[in-house]
Coordinates of C-alpha atoms in Angstrom, one line a residue:
Chain K
Q9 CA -147.5 76.6 12.1
S10 CA -150.2 79.1 11.3
V11 CA -150.5 80.7 7.8
L12 CA -150.8 84.2 9.3
T13 CA -148.1 85.3 11.7
Q14 CA -148.9 87.0 15.0
P15 CA -146.7 87.7 18.0
P16 CA -147.4 85.1 20.7
S17 CA -147.8 87.7 23.4
V18 CA -147.9 91.4 24.0
S19 CA -148.3 93.3 27.3
A20 CA -148.9 96.9 28.4
A21 CA -150.1 98.7 31.5
P22 CA -153.7 99.8 32.1
G23 CA -154.6 102.9 30.2
Q24 CA -151.8 102.4 27.7
K25 CA -152.0 101.5 24.0
V26 CA -151.0 98.2 22.3
T27 CA -150.8 97.0 18.8
I28 CA -150.9 93.5 17.5
S29 CA -149.6 92.6 14.1
C30 CA -150.7 90.0 11.6
S31 CA -148.6 89.3 8.6
G32 CA -149.2 87.0 5.6
S33 CA -148.6 87.0 1.9
S34 CA -150.1 88.4 -1.3
S35 CA -152.4 85.4 -1.6
K36 CA -153.8 86.1 1.8
I37 CA -153.8 89.5 3.5
G38 CA -152.5 91.2 0.4
S39 CA -155.6 90.4 -1.5
Y40 CA -158.4 90.1 1.0
Y41 CA -160.1 91.8 3.9
V42 CA -158.9 91.0 7.4
S43 CA -161.0 90.5 10.5
W44 CA -160.0 90.4 14.2
Y45 CA -161.5 88.4 17.0
Q46 CA -161.2 88.5 20.8
Q47 CA -161.4 85.3 22.8
L48 CA -161.7 85.8 26.6
P49 CA -160.7 82.9 28.7
G50 CA -163.1 80.0 28.4
T51 CA -165.4 81.7 25.9
A52 CA -166.1 81.7 22.2
P53 CA -164.3 84.2 20.0
K54 CA -166.1 87.5 19.4
L55 CA -165.8 89.7 16.3
L56 CA -163.9 93.0 16.9
I57 CA -163.0 94.3 13.5
Y58 CA -164.1 93.3 9.9
D59 CA -163.2 94.5 6.5
N60 CA -159.8 95.6 7.8
N61 CA -161.1 98.6 9.9
K62 CA -164.8 98.4 10.5
R63 CA -166.2 97.9 14.0
P64 CA -169.5 96.0 14.6
S65 CA -172.1 97.8 16.7
G66 CA -171.3 97.5 20.4
I67 CA -167.5 97.4 19.9
P68 CA -165.9 100.5 21.5
D69 CA -163.8 102.8 19.4
R70 CA -160.8 101.9 21.6
F71 CA -160.4 99.0 19.1
S72 CA -159.2 99.9 15.6
G73 CA -157.9 98.0 12.6
S74 CA -155.7 98.8 9.7
K75 CA -154.0 97.1 6.8
S76 CA -151.1 97.9 4.6
G77 CA -149.8 95.5 1.9
T78 CA -149.5 92.1 3.4
S79 CA -149.8 93.1 7.0
A80 CA -152.7 94.1 9.3
T81 CA -152.7 95.7 12.7
L82 CA -155.1 95.7 15.6
G83 CA -154.8 98.6 17.9
I84 CA -156.3 98.9 21.4
T85 CA -156.1 102.1 23.4
G86 CA -157.1 102.9 27.0
L87 CA -156.2 99.3 28.0
Q88 CA -158.4 97.7 30.7
T89 CA -157.9 94.5 32.7
G90 CA -161.0 93.2 31.0
D91 CA -159.1 93.3 27.6
E92 CA -156.9 90.4 28.7
A93 CA -157.6 87.8 26.1
D94 CA -156.3 86.0 23.0
Y95 CA -156.6 88.0 19.8
Y96 CA -156.8 86.4 16.3
C97 CA -156.7 87.8 12.8
G98 CA -158.4 86.0 10.0
T99 CA -158.6 86.3 6.2
W100 CA -159.0 84.2 3.0
D101 CA -156.1 82.3 1.4
S102 CA -156.5 81.9 -2.3
S103 CA -153.7 79.3 -2.5
L104 CA -155.7 77.0 -0.2
S105 CA -159.1 78.2 -1.3
A106 CA -159.9 78.3 2.4
G107 CA -160.1 80.7 5.3
V108 CA -157.1 81.1 7.6
F109 CA -156.4 82.4 11.1
G110 CA -153.3 83.7 12.7
G111 CA -151.8 81.8 15.6
G112 CA -153.2 84.2 18.2
T113 CA -151.7 86.8 20.5
K114 CA -152.1 86.7 24.2
L115 CA -152.6 90.2 25.6
T116 CA -151.6 90.8 29.2
V117 CA -152.6 94.0 30.9
L118 CA -150.0 94.4 33.7
Chain V
E2 CA -181.0 88.6 18.2
V3 CA -178.9 86.5 15.9
Q4 CA -177.8 83.4 17.8
L5 CA -176.1 80.1 17.2
V6 CA -176.6 77.3 19.8
Q7 CA -174.5 74.2 19.7
S8 CA -175.1 70.8 21.0
G9 CA -173.6 69.6 24.3
A10 CA -170.2 68.2 25.2
E11 CA -169.4 64.7 23.9
V12 CA -167.1 61.9 25.2
K13 CA -166.4 59.2 22.7
K14 CA -164.0 56.3 22.1
P15 CA -161.6 56.1 19.2
G16 CA -163.3 54.6 16.2
E17 CA -166.8 55.8 17.1
S18 CA -168.9 58.1 15.0
L19 CA -170.2 61.5 16.0
K20 CA -172.5 64.3 14.7
I21 CA -172.6 67.7 16.5
S22 CA -175.1 70.4 15.7
C23 CA -175.4 74.2 15.5
K24 CA -178.9 75.7 15.4
G25 CA -179.4 79.2 14.1
S26 CA -182.1 81.7 15.1
G27 CA -183.0 85.3 14.7
Y28 CA -182.2 85.5 11.0
R29 CA -182.9 83.8 7.7
F30 CA -180.8 80.7 8.1
T31 CA -180.5 80.0 4.3
S32 CA -179.0 83.4 3.6
N33 CA -175.6 83.2 5.3
W34 CA -172.7 80.7 5.1
I35 CA -172.0 78.8 8.3
A36 CA -168.4 77.9 9.3
W37 CA -166.9 75.3 11.6
V38 CA -163.7 76.1 13.5
R39 CA -161.5 73.8 15.5
Q40 CA -159.6 74.8 18.6
M41 CA -157.4 72.1 20.0
P42 CA -156.5 72.3 23.8
G43 CA -154.3 75.3 24.4
K44 CA -154.0 76.1 20.7
G45 CA -155.3 78.6 18.1
L46 CA -158.3 78.7 15.8
E47 CA -158.4 76.5 12.6
W48 CA -160.8 77.0 9.8
M49 CA -162.3 73.7 8.9
G50 CA -165.0 74.4 6.3
I51 CA -168.2 76.2 5.4
I52 CA -171.7 75.4 4.2
Y53 CA -174.4 77.5 2.5
P54 CA -177.6 76.1 4.0
G55 CA -179.6 77.5 1.1
D56 CA -178.3 74.9 -1.3
S57 CA -175.8 72.9 0.9
D58 CA -172.8 74.1 -1.1
T59 CA -169.8 73.0 1.0
R60 CA -166.2 73.9 1.0
Y61 CA -163.4 72.4 3.1
S62 CA -159.9 73.4 4.1
P63 CA -157.4 70.9 2.6
S64 CA -156.4 69.9 6.1
F65 CA -159.9 68.7 6.9
Q66 CA -161.1 67.4 3.5
G67 CA -162.0 63.8 3.9
Q68 CA -161.7 63.9 7.7
V69 CA -165.1 65.4 8.5
T70 CA -168.4 66.0 6.8
I71 CA -170.3 69.3 7.0
S72 CA -174.1 69.3 6.3
A73 CA -177.2 71.3 7.0
D74 CA -180.9 70.8 7.4
K75 CA -182.5 74.1 6.4
S76 CA -185.9 73.0 7.5
I77 CA -184.8 73.1 11.1
S78 CA -182.1 75.8 10.7
T79 CA -179.3 73.5 11.8
A80 CA -175.8 72.8 10.6
Y81 CA -173.8 69.7 11.4
L82 CA -170.2 68.5 11.7
Q83 CA -169.8 64.8 11.5
W84 CA -167.0 62.1 12.0
T85 CA -167.3 58.5 10.9
S86 CA -164.3 57.2 12.9
L87 CA -163.0 59.5 15.7
K88 CA -159.3 59.6 16.7
A89 CA -157.8 60.9 19.9
S90 CA -156.4 63.8 17.9
D91 CA -160.0 65.0 17.2
T92 CA -160.2 66.0 20.9
A93 CA -160.9 69.7 20.7
M94 CA -163.5 72.5 21.1
Y95 CA -165.5 73.0 17.9
F96 CA -167.2 76.3 17.2
C97 CA -169.7 77.1 14.5
A98 CA -170.0 80.7 13.3
R99 CA -172.1 82.6 10.8
L100 CA -170.4 84.5 8.0
G101 CA -171.5 88.0 8.6
A102 CA -172.1 89.1 5.0
A103 CA -174.9 87.4 3.1
A104 CA -173.0 87.6 -0.2
G105 CA -170.1 85.3 -0.8
F106 CA -167.6 83.7 1.5
V107 CA -164.2 85.1 0.5
D108 CA -164.2 88.6 1.9
N109 CA -166.2 87.8 4.9
W110 CA -166.1 87.5 8.7
F111 CA -167.5 85.4 11.5
D112 CA -170.3 86.8 13.6
P113 CA -171.8 85.5 15.8
W114 CA -170.2 82.4 17.1
G115 CA -171.8 79.5 18.8
Q116 CA -170.8 78.7 22.4
G117 CA -168.6 75.7 21.3
T118 CA -169.0 71.9 21.6
L119 CA -166.2 70.1 23.5
V120 CA -165.4 66.7 21.9
T121 CA -163.2 64.4 24.0
V122 CA -162.0 61.2 22.3
S123 CA -160.4 58.7 24.7
S124 CA -160.2 55.0 25.3

C-alpha cells in the first residue's frame, strides 16, 4: 500500500479535461512540495510538475498542478490519445525521512 | 543536454551479487543528488535511496536499508546500486534519476530519469 493515495484509474474523452488526486498527511504533502510524473508504456517516468504547480520547459500548459492542505491535484486539459499513461505524484515523508510516491493512476483517453 | 545512461539488463540467479550503474553527463555530477527508484513488474514507483556524489552522503528508505548499497564514483560521474545476495523478489526495473534542484533533497523533484535497468532474478 502506497503512502500517498491516488485513484487507480481515470478516463475521459479526447479534448476533455481530467483531474488526478493525490492525498497524504501532514508529514507528507501537508509539509512539502509535490511533483508529478508521466510514465508512458514501456518508458521511464518524465517530470510534468514540480514545486506543486511549476512546469519544466517543454511541458505544455495543458498540464497543471495544485495543492491544498494534505492533497494535491494534477489537471490535464485538451486530452489527447498520447496522454494515455500512468501518472505518479511524489513528495517527502518526514516520518520516514525518505521520499514517497503515490500508487499511480492509469489515464485512459476513450 | 543533461542525461543519465544506465547499464544494460541483467539476468542473475538467487544468491548472486550484482552492481548496476548510472552515468551522468551534461551537468556537474557532484552538484545534484542521484536517486534510485524501483518498479516491480506491473507495479508503481518506490523510492529506494539517494546519494550526493560530491561527498557520497547517502540516505535510504527504511524499506531498503540493509538490502542494497548505493555508491558513486565522482571521477567517472557514475552512481551505483548494488546487491550482495539477490532474491527472486528483487526482480524489477530500476531507474536512477537526478534530483532537479542542486540544494538539498527534501523539497526536490526527479529530472531527468535514466532509461532503466531490468534486473531478473531466477533459478
